CSV table of C-alpha atoms in Angstrom, one decimal:
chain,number,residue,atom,x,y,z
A,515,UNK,CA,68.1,-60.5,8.1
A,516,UNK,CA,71.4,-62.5,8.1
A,517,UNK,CA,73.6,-59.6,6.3
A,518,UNK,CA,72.6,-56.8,8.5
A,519,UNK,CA,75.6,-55.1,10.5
A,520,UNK,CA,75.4,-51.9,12.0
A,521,UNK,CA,79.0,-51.3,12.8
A,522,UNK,CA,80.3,-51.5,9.3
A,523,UNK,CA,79.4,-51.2,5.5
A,524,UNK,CA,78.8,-54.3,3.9
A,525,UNK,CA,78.3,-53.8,0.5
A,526,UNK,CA,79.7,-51.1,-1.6
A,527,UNK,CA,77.0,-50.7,-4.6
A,528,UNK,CA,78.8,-49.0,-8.1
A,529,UNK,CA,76.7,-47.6,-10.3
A,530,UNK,CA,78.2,-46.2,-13.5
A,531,UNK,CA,75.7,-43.6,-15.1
A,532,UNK,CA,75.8,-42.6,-18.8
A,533,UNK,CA,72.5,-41.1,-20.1
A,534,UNK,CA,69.8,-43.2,-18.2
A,535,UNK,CA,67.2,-40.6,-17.4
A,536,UNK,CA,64.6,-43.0,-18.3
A,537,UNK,CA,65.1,-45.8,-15.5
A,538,UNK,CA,67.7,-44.0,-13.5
A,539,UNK,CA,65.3,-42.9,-10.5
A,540,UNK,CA,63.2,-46.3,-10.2
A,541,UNK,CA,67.0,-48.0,-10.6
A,542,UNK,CA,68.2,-46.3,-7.3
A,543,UNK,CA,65.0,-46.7,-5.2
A,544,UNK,CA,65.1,-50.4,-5.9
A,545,UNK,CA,68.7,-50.5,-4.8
A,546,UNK,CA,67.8,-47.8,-1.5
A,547,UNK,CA,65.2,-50.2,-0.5
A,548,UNK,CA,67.6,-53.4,-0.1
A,549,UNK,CA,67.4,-54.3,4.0
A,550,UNK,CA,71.1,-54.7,3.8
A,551,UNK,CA,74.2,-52.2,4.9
A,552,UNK,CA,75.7,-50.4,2.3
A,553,UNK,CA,76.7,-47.5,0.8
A,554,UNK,CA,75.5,-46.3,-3.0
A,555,UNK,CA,78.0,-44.7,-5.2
A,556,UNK,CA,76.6,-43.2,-8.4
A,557,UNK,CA,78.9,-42.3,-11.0
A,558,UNK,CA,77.7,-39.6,-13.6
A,559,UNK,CA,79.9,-40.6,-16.7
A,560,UNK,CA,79.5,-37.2,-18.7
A,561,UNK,CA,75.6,-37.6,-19.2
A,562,UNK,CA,74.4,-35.4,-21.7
A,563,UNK,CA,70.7,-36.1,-20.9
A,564,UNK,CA,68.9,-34.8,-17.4
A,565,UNK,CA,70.6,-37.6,-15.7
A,566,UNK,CA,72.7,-35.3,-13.2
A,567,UNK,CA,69.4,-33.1,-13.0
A,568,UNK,CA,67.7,-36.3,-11.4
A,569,UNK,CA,70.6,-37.1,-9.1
A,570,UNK,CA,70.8,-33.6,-7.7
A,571,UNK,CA,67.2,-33.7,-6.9
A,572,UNK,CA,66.9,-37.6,-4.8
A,573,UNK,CA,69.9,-37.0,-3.2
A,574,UNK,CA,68.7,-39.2,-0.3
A,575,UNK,CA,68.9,-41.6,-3.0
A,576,UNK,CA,72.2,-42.0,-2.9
A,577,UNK,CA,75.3,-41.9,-0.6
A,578,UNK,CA,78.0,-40.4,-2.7
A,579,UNK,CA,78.5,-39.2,-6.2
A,580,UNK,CA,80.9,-38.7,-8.4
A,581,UNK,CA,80.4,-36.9,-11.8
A,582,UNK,CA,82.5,-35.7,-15.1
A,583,UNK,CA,81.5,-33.7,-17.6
A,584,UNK,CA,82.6,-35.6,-20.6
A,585,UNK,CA,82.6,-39.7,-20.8
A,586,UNK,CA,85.0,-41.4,-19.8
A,587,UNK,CA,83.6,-45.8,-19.9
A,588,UNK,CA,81.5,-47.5,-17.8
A,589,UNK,CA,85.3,-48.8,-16.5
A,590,UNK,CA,86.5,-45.4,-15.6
A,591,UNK,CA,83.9,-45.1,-13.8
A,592,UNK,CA,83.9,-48.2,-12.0
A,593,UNK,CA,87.2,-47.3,-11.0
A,594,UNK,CA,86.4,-44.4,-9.7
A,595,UNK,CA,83.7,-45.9,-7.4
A,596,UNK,CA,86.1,-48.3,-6.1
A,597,UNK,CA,88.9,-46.4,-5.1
A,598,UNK,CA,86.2,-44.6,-2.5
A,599,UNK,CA,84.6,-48.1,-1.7
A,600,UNK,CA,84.2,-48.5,1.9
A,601,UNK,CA,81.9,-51.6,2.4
A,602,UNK,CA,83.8,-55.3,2.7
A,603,UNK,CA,82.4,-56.4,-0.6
A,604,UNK,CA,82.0,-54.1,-4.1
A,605,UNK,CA,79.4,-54.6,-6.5
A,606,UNK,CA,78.5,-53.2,-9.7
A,607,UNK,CA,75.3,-51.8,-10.7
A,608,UNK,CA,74.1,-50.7,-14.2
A,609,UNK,CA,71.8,-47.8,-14.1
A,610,UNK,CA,69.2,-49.1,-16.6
A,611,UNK,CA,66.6,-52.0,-14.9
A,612,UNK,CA,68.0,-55.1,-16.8
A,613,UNK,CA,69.4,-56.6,-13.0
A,614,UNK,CA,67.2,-57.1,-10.4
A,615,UNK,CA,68.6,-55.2,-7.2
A,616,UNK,CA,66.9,-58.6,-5.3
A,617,UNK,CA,69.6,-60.8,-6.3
A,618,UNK,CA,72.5,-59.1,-4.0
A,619,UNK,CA,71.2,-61.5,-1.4
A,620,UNK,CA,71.7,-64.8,-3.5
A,621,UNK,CA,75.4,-62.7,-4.0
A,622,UNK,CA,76.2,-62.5,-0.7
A,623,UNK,CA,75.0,-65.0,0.3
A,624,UNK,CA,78.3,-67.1,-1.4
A,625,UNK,CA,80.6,-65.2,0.6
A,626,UNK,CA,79.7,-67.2,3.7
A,627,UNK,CA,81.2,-70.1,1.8
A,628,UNK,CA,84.5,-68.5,1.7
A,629,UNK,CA,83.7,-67.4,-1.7
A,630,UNK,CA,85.6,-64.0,-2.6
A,631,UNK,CA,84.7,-62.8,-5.9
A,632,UNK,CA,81.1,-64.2,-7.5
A,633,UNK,CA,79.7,-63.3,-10.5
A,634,UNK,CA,75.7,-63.0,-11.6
A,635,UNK,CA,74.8,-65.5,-14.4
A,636,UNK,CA,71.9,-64.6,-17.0
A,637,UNK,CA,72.7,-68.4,-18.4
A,638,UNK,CA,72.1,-70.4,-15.6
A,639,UNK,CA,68.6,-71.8,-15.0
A,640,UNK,CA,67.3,-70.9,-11.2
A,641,UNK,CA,66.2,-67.0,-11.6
A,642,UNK,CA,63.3,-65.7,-10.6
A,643,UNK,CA,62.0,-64.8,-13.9
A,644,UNK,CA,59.8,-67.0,-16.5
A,645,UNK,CA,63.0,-65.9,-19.0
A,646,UNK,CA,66.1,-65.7,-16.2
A,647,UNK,CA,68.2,-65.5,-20.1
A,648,UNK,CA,66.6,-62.0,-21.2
A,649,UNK,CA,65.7,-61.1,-23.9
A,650,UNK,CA,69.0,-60.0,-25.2
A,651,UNK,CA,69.6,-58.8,-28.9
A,652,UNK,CA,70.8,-62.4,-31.0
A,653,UNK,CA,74.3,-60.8,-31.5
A,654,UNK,CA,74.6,-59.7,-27.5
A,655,UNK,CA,73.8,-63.4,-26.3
A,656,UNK,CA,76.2,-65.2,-29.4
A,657,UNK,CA,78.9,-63.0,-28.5
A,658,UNK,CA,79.0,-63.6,-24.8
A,659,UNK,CA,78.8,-67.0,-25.6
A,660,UNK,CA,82.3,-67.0,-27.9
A,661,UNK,CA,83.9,-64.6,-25.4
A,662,UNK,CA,83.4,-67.0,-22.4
A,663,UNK,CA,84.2,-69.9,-23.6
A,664,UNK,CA,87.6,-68.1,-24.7
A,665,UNK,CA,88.1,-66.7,-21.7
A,666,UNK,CA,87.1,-70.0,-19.5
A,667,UNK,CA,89.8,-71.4,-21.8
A,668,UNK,CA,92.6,-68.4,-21.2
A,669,UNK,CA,91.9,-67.8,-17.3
A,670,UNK,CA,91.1,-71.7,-16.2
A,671,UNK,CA,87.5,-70.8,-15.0
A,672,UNK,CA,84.5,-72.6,-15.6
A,673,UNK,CA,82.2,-69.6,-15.9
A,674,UNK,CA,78.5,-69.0,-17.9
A,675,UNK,CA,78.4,-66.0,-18.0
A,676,UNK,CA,81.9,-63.8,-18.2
A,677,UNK,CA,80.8,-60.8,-19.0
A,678,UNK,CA,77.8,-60.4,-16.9
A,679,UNK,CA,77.6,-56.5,-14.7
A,680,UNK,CA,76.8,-58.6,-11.4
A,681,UNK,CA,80.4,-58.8,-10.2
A,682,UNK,CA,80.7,-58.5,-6.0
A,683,UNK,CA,84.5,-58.3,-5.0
A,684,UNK,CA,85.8,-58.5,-1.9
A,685,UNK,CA,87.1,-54.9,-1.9
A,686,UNK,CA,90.4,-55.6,-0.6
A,687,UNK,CA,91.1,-57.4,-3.5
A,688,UNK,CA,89.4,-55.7,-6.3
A,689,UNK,CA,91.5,-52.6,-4.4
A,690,UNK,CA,94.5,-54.3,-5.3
A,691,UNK,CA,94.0,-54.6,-8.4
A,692,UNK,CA,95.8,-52.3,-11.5
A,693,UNK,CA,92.5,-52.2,-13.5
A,694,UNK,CA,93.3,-49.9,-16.7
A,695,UNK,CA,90.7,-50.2,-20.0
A,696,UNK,CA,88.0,-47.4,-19.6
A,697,UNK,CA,85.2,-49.0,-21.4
A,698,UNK,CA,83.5,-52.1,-21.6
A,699,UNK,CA,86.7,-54.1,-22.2
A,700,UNK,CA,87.6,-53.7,-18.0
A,701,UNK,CA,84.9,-56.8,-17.7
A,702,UNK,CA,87.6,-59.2,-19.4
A,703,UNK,CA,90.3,-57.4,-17.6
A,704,UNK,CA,89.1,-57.8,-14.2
A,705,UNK,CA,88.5,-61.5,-15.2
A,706,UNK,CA,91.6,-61.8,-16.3
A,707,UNK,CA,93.9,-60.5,-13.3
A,708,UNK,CA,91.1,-62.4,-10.7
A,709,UNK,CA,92.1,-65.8,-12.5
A,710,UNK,CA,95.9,-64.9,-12.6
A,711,UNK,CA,95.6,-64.3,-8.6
A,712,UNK,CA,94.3,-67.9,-8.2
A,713,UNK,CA,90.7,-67.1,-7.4
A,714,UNK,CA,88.0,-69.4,-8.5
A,715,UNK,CA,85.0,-67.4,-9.5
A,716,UNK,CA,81.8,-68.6,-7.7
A,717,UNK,CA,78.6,-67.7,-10.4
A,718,UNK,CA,74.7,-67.7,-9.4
A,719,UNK,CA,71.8,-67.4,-10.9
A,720,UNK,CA,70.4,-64.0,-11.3
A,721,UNK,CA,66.9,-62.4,-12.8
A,722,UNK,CA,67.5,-60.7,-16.3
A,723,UNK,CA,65.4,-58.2,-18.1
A,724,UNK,CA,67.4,-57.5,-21.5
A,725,UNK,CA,66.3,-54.4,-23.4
A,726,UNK,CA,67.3,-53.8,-27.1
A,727,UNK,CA,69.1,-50.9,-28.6
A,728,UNK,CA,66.0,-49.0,-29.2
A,729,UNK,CA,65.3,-49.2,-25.5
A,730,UNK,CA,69.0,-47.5,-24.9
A,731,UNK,CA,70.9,-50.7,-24.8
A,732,UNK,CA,74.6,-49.7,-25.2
A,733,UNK,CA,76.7,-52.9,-26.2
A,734,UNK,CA,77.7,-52.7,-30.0
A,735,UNK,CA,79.6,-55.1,-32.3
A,736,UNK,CA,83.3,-53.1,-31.8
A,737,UNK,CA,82.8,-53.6,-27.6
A,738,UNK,CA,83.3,-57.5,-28.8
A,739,UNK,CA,86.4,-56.6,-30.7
A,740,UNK,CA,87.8,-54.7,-27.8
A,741,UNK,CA,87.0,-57.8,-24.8
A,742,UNK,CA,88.7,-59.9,-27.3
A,743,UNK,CA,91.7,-58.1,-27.7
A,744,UNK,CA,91.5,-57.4,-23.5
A,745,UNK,CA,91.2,-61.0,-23.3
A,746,UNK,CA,94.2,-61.7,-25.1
A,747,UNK,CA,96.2,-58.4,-24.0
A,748,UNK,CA,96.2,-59.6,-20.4
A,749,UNK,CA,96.5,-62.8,-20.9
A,750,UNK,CA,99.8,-62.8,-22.8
C-alpha cells in the first residue's frame, strides 16, 4: 500500500457529529478500517440523541474527540478538528453513510501529482456505484448545480461539484486559513479563500449514497441562501 508511512500521520480525518446515532458506529468502523495512517477526529456538535453515548463506548474507534454541549455548525466543528490536525493532508468526513470511506485512496492519490487541495465529485461519471450521482432530494442536486456554476464563475475554478463534504487540504494550508461561518455556508468560504490563494482545485470521482430528509438528511432551502450570500460575502 503506496500511502502507508509509519513515521508520520498522513491523513487527518474530520468528522463533524450532530445527531447521527443511526449510522454513526458503522460510519467510523468503515473509516478505522482504511490501510492508510491517520488520525480520526470526531466532533460531537451538541448531539441531543445517544450519539456521545456511542462515542464513549468505541473509543478505540476513534483517536481524539472533541464535544459541546449545544450546536455550534458542521463549520465550527470543522474548525475545531483542524486546528488539532496533525496528519499532512485534512479531510472531512460526514457522520451519516452517504460517502464511501474507500474513496480517500482515489483522494490521495492526486497529491502525488502535486495536487494540494482536491475535492470529491458526486457529478462526475467514474464511481463505483450503479448511481455515483445519489439519489439526492430534486432541490439538493438543482441547488448545487446554481451554486457551482456561480461559484466556478466568482473563484475561476472549473469545479462539478462545489459543495461536495470530500474536501482533503493540505493541512498547512487549510491551517492558514481565517475560516469564520459556523454552518454549512464555510463550504463556499473555504472555496472561496482556496481560489483567492491561486490554488486550482483538482476534483475526482467519488461513490454517493444520498438519503432524504426523512432518512436524517440535514441540508434545507435557507443553507442555499446562506452559500449564496458566503459566495458573494468573500468574494467582494
Amino acid at each position: 500500500m503506496p500511502y502507508q508511512n509509519k513515521n508520520k500521520i498522513l491523513l487527518s480525518v474530520l468528522i463533524p457529529i450532530y445527531n447521527e446515532e443511526k449510522t454513526l458506529k458503522k460510519l467510523l468502523k468503515r473509516v478505522k478500517s482504511i490501510k492508510i495512517t491517520k488520525e480520526i477526529i470526531v466532533i460531537n456538535d451538541g448531539s441531543i440523541d445517544n450519539s456521545l453515548e456511542i462515542l464513549n463506548k468505541n473509543k478505540e474507534l476513534f483517536d481524539f474527540i472533541i464535544t459541546y454541549s449545544k450546536n455550534r455548525g458542521k463549520g465550527f466543528a470543522c474548525r475545531q478538528g483542524i486546528s488539532i490536525a496533525k496528519g499532512e493532508y485534512t479531510l472531512i468526513q460526514d457522520a451519516d453513510l452517504e460517502y464511501n470511506p474507500d474513496n480517500y485512496i482515489d483522494l490521495l492519490k492526486e497529491t502525488s501529482y502535486g495536487h494540494q487541495v482536491i475535492y470529491g465529485s458526486r457529478v462526475l461519471n467514474g464511481g463505483k456505484t450503479n448511481n455515483p450521482g445519489g439519489l439526492r432530494p430534486y432541490f439538493s442536486k438543482f441547488a448545487n448545480f446554481i451554486l457551482t456554476k456561480i461559484s466556478n464563475l466568482l473563484n475561476d475554478q472549473n469545479l462539478t461539484d462545489a459543495h461536495t463534504c470530500y474536501k482533503l487540504f493540505k493541512t498547512k494550508i487549510i491551517k492558514n486559513i481565517e475560516l469564520r461561518e459556523n454552518g454549512f455556508a464555510f463550504c463556499p468560504e473555504i472555496t472561496a479563500k482556496i481560489s483567492k490563494l491561486g490554488i486550482k482545485i483538482k476534483e475526482v470521482p467519488i461513490d454517493y449514497n444520498g438519503r432524504d430528509y426523512k432518512e436524517g438528511k440535514k441540508i434545507k432551502f435557507y443553507h442555499a441562501i446562506e452559500a449564496l450570500i458566503s459566495l458573494i460575502r468573500y468574494n467582494f
